[in-house]
Coordinates of N, CA and C and ligand atoms in Angstrom, one line a residue:
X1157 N 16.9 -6.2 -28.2 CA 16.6 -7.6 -28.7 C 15.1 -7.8 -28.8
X1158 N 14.4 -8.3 -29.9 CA 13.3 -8.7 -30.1 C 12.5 -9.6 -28.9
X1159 N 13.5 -10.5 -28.5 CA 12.6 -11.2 -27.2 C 12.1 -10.1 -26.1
X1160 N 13.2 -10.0 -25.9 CA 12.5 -8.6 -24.7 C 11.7 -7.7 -24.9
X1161 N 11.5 -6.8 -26.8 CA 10.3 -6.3 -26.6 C 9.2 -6.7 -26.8
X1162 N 9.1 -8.0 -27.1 CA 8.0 -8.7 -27.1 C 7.4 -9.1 -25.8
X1163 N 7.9 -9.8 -24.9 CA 8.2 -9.8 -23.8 C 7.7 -8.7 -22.8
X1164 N 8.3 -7.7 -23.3 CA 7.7 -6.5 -22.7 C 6.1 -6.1 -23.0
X1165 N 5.8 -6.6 -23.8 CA 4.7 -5.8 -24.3 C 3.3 -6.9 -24.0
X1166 N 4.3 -8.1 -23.5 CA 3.5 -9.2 -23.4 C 3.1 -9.0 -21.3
X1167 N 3.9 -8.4 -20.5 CA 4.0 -8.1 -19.5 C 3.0 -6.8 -19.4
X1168 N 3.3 -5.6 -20.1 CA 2.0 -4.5 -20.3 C 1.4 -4.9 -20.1
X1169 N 0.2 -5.8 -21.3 CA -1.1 -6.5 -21.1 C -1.3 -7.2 -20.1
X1170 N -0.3 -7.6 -19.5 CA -1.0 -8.6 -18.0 C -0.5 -6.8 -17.0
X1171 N -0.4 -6.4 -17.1 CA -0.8 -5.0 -16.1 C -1.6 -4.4 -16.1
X1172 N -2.4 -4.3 -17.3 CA -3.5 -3.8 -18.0 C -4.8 -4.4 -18.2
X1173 N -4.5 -5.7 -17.6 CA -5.4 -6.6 -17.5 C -6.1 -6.8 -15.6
X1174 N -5.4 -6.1 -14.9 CA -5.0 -6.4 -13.8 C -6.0 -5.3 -13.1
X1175 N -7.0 -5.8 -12.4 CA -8.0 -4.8 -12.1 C -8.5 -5.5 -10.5
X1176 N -9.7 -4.9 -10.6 CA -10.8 -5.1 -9.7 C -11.8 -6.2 -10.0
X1177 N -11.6 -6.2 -11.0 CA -12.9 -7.4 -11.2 C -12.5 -8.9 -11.5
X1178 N -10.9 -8.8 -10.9 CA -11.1 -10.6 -10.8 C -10.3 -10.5 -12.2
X1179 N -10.0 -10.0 -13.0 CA -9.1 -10.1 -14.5 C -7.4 -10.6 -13.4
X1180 N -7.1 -11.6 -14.1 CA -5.7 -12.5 -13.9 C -4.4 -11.7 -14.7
X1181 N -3.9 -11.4 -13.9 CA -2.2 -10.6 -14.4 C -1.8 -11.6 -15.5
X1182 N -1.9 -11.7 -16.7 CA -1.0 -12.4 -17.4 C -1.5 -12.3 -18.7
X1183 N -0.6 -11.9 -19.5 CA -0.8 -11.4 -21.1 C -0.1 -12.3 -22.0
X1184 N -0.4 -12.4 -23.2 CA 0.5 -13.0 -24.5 C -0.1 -12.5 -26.0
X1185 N 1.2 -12.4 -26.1 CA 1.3 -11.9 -28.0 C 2.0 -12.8 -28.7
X1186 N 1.6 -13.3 -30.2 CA 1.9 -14.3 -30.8 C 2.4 -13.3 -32.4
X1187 N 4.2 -13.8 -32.8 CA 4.5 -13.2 -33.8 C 4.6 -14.0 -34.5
X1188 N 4.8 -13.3 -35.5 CA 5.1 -13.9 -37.1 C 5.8 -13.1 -37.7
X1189 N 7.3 -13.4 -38.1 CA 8.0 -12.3 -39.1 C 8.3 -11.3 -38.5
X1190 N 8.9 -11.4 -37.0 CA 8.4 -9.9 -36.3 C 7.3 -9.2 -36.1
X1191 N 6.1 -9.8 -36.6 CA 4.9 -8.8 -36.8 C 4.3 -9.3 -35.4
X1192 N 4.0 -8.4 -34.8 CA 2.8 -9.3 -33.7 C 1.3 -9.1 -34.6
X1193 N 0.7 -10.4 -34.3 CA -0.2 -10.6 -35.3 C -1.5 -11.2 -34.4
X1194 N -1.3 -11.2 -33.3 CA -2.6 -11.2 -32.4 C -1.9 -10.9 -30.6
X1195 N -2.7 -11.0 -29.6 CA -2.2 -10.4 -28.1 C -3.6 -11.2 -27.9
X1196 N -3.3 -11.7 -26.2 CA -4.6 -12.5 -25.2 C -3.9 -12.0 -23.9
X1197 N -5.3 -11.5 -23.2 CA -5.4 -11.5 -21.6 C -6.1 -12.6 -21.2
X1198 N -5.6 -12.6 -19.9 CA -6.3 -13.7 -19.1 C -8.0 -12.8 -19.0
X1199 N -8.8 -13.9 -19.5 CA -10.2 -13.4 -19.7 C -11.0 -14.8 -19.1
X1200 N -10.5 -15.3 -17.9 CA -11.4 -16.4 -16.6 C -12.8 -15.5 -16.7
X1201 N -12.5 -14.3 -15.6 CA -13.6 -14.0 -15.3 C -14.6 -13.3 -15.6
X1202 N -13.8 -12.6 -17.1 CA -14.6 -11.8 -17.9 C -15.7 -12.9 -19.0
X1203 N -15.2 -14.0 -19.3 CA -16.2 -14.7 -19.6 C -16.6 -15.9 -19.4
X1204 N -16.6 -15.9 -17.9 CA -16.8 -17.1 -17.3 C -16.7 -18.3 -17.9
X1205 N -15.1 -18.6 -18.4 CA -14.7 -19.5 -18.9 C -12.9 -20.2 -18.4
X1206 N -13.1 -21.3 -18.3 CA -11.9 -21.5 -17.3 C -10.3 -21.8 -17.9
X1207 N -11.1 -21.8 -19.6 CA -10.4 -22.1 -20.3 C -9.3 -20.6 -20.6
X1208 N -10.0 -19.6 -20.7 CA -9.6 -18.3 -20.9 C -8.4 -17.8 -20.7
X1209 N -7.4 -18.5 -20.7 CA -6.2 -17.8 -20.1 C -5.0 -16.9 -21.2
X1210 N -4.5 -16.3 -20.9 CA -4.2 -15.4 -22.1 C -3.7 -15.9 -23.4
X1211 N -2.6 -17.3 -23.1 CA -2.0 -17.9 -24.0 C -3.4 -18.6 -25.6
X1212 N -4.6 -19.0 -24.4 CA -5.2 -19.6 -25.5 C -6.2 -18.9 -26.2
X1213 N -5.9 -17.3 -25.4 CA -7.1 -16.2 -26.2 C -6.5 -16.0 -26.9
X1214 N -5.1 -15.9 -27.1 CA -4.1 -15.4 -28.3 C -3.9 -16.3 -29.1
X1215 N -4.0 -17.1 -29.0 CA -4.1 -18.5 -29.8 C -5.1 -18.8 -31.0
X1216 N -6.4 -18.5 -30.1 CA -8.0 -18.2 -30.8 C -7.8 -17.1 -31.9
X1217 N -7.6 -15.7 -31.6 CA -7.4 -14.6 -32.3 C -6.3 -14.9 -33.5
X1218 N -5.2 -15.5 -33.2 CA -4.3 -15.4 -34.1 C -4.8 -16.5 -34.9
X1219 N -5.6 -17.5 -34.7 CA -5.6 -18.6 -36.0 C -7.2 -18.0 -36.3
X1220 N -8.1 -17.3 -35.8 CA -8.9 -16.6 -36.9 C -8.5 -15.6 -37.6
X1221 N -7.6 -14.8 -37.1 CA -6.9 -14.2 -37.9 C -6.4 -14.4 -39.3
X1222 N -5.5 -15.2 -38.9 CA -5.0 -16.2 -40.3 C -5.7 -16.9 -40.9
X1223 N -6.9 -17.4 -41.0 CA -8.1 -18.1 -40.9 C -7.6 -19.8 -41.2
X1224 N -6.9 -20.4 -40.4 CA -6.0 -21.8 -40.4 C -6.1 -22.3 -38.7
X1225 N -6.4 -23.4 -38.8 CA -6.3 -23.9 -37.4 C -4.9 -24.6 -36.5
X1226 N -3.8 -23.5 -37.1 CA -2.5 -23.9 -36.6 C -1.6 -22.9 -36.8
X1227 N -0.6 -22.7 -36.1 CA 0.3 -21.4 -36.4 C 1.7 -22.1 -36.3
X1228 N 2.0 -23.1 -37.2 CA 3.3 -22.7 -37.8 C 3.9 -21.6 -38.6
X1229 N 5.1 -21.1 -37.8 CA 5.9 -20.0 -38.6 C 5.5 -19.0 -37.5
X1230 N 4.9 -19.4 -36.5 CA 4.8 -18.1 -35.3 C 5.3 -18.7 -33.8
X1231 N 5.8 -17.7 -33.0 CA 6.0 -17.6 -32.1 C 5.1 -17.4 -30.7
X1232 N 5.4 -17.8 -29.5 CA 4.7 -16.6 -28.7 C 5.5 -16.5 -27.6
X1233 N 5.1 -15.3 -26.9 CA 5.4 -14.6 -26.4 C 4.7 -14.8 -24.5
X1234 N 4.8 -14.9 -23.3 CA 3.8 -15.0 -22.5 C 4.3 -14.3 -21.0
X1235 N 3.9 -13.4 -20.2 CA 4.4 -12.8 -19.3 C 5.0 -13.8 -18.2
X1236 N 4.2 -14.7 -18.3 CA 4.4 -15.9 -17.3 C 4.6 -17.2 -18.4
X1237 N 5.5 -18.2 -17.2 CA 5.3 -19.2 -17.9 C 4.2 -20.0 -18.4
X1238 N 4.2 -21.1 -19.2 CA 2.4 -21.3 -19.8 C 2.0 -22.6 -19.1
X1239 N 1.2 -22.6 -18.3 CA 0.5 -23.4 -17.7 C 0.1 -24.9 -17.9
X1240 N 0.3 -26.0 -18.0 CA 0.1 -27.5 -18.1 C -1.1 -27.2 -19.8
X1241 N -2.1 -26.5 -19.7 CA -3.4 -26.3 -20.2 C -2.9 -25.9 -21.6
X1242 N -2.3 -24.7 -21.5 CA -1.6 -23.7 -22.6 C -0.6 -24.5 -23.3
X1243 N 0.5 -25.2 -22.5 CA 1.3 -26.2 -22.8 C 0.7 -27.2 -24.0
X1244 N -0.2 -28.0 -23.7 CA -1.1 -28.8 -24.3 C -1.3 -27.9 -25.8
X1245 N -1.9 -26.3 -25.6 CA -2.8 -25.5 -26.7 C -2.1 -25.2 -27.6
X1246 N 0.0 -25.0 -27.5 CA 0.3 -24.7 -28.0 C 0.7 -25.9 -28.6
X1247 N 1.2 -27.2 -28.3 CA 1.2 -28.2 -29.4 C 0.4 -28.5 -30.2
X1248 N -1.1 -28.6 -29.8 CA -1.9 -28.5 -31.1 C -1.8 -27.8 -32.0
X1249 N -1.8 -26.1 -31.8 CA -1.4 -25.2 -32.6 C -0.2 -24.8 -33.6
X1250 N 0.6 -25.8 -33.0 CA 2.2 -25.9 -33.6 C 3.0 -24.9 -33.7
X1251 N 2.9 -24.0 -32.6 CA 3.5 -22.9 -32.7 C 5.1 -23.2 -32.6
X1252 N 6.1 -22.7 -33.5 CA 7.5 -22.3 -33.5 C 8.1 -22.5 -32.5
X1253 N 7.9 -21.6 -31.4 CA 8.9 -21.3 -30.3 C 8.0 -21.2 -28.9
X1254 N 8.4 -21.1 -27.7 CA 7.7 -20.0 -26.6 C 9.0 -19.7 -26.0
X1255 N 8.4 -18.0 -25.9 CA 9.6 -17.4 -24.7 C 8.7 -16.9 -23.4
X1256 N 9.3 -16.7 -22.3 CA 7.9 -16.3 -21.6 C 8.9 -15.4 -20.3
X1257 N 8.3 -15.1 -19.3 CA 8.8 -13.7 -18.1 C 9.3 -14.6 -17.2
X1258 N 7.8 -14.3 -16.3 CA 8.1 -14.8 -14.9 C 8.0 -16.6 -15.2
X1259 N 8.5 -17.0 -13.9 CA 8.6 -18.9 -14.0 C 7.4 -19.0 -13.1
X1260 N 7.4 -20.3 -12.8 CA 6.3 -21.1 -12.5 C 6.6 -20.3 -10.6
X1261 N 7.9 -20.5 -10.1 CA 7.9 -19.9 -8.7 C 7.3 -19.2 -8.3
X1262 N 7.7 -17.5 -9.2 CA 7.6 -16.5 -8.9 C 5.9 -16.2 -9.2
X1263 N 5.2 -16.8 -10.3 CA 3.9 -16.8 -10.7 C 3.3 -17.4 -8.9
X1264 N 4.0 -18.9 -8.4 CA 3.1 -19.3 -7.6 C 3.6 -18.3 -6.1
X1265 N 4.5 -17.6 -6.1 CA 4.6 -16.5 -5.1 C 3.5 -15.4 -4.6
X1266 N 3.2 -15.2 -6.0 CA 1.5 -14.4 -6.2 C 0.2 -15.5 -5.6
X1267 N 0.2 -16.3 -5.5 CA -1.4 -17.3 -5.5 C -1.1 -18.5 -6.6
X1268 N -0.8 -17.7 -7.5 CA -0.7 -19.0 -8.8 C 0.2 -20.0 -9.5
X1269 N -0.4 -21.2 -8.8 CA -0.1 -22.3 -8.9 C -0.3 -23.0 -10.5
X1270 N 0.6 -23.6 -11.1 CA 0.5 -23.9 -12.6 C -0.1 -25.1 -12.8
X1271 N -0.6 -25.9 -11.6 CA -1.4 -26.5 -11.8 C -1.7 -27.4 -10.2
X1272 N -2.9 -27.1 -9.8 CA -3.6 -27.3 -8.4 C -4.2 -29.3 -8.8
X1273 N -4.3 -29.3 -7.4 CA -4.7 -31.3 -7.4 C -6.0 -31.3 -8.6
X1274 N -5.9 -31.7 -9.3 CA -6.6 -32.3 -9.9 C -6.9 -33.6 -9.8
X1275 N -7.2 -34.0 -8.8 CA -7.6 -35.7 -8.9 C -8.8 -35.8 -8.6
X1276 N -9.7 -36.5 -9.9 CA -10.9 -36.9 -8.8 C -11.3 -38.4 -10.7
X1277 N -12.9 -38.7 -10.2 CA -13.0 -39.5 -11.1 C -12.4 -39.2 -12.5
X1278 N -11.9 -40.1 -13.4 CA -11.8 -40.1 -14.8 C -11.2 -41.6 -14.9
X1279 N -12.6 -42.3 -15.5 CA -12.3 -43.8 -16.0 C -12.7 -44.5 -17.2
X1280 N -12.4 -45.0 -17.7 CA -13.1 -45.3 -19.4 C -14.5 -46.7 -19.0
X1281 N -15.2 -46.1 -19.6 CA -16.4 -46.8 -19.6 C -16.3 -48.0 -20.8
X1282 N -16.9 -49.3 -20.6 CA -16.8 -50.2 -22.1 C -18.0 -49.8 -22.3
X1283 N -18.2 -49.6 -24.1 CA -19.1 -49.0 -24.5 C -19.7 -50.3 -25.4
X1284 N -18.8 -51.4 -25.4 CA -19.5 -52.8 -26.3 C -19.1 -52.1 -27.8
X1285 N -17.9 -51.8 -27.8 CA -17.9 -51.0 -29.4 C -18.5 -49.8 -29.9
X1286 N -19.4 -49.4 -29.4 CA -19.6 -48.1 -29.9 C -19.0 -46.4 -29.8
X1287 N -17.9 -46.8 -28.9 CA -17.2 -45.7 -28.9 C -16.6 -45.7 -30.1
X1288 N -16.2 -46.4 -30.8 CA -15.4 -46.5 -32.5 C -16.5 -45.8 -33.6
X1289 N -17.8 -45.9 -33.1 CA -18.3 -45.6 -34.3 C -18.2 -44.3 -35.0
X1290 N -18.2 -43.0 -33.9 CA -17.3 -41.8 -34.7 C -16.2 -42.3 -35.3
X1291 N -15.1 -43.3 -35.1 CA -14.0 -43.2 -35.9 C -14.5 -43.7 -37.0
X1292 N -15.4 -44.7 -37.1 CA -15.9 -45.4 -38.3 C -16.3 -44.5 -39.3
X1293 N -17.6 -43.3 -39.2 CA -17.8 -42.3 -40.0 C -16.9 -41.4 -40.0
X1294 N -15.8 -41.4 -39.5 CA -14.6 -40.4 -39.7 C -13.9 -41.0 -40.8
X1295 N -13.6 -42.0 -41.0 CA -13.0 -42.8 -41.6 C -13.9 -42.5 -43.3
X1296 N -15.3 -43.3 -42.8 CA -15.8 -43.1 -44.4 C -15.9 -42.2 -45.1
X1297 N -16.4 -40.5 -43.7 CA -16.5 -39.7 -44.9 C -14.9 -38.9 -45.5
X1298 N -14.1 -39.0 -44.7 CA -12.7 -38.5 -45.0 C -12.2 -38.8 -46.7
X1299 N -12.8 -40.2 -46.7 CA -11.9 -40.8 -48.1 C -13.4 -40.7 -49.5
Ligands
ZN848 ZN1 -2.6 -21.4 -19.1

């Protein structure tokens, strides 16, 4: 069955990813047509970026690839379930489907948690109107 060798191959990469230097077990490949047409490892600590997790390296790759900022008509693929972050990356992206391996349990059985306390400040400031004014020159130069 096509899910499972994608699946499989999406699990590979998070094995292969899986080292000494802090690289995160978790892989994803993104198809189209059956074609796999891009693959992401979790790359946190390879480029000190927190955003890095395999789903949205594959994500990056596959829409430069295609050179479009959305992947309708594609799938993905993810060794683990996709995380609150990823979740978010693939709506914008519009991807088709997700199938994925392990669940959120078995992921937090290892250390990882799909998504740790996040609570601290986040409150909207009044700006007296000027937070509109990007929408204002969004507006004019659009039309
Ligand atoms: Zn994620």
């Amino acid at each position: 069955m096509e899910h499972t060798k994608f699946l499989r191959q999406a699990i590979e990469l998070a094995l292969a990813n899986t080292d000494e230097s802090g690289a995160q077990p978790f892989g994803s490949v993104i198809v189209r047509d059956g074609e796999v047409i891009a693959t992401g490892v979790n790359e946190i600590a390879a480029h000190n970026d927190p955003t890095a997790h395999a789903e949205i390296q594959a994500i990056r790759k596959a829409c430069e690839k295609l050179e479009q900022p959305e992947l309708s008509g594609c799938v993905l693929y993810a060794s683990s379930r996709p995380c609150p972050l990823c979740v978010e990356a693939i709506g914008w992206a519009n991807l088709d489907a997700v199938y994925y391996a392990a669940s959120f349990e078995e992921a937090g059985e290892a250390g990882f948690e799909p998504s740790a306390d996040w609570q601290r400040p986040f409150e909207r400031i009044d700006m007296n109107g000027m937070q509109l004014e990007p929408f204002r020159k969004w507006d004019a130069v659009k039309n």
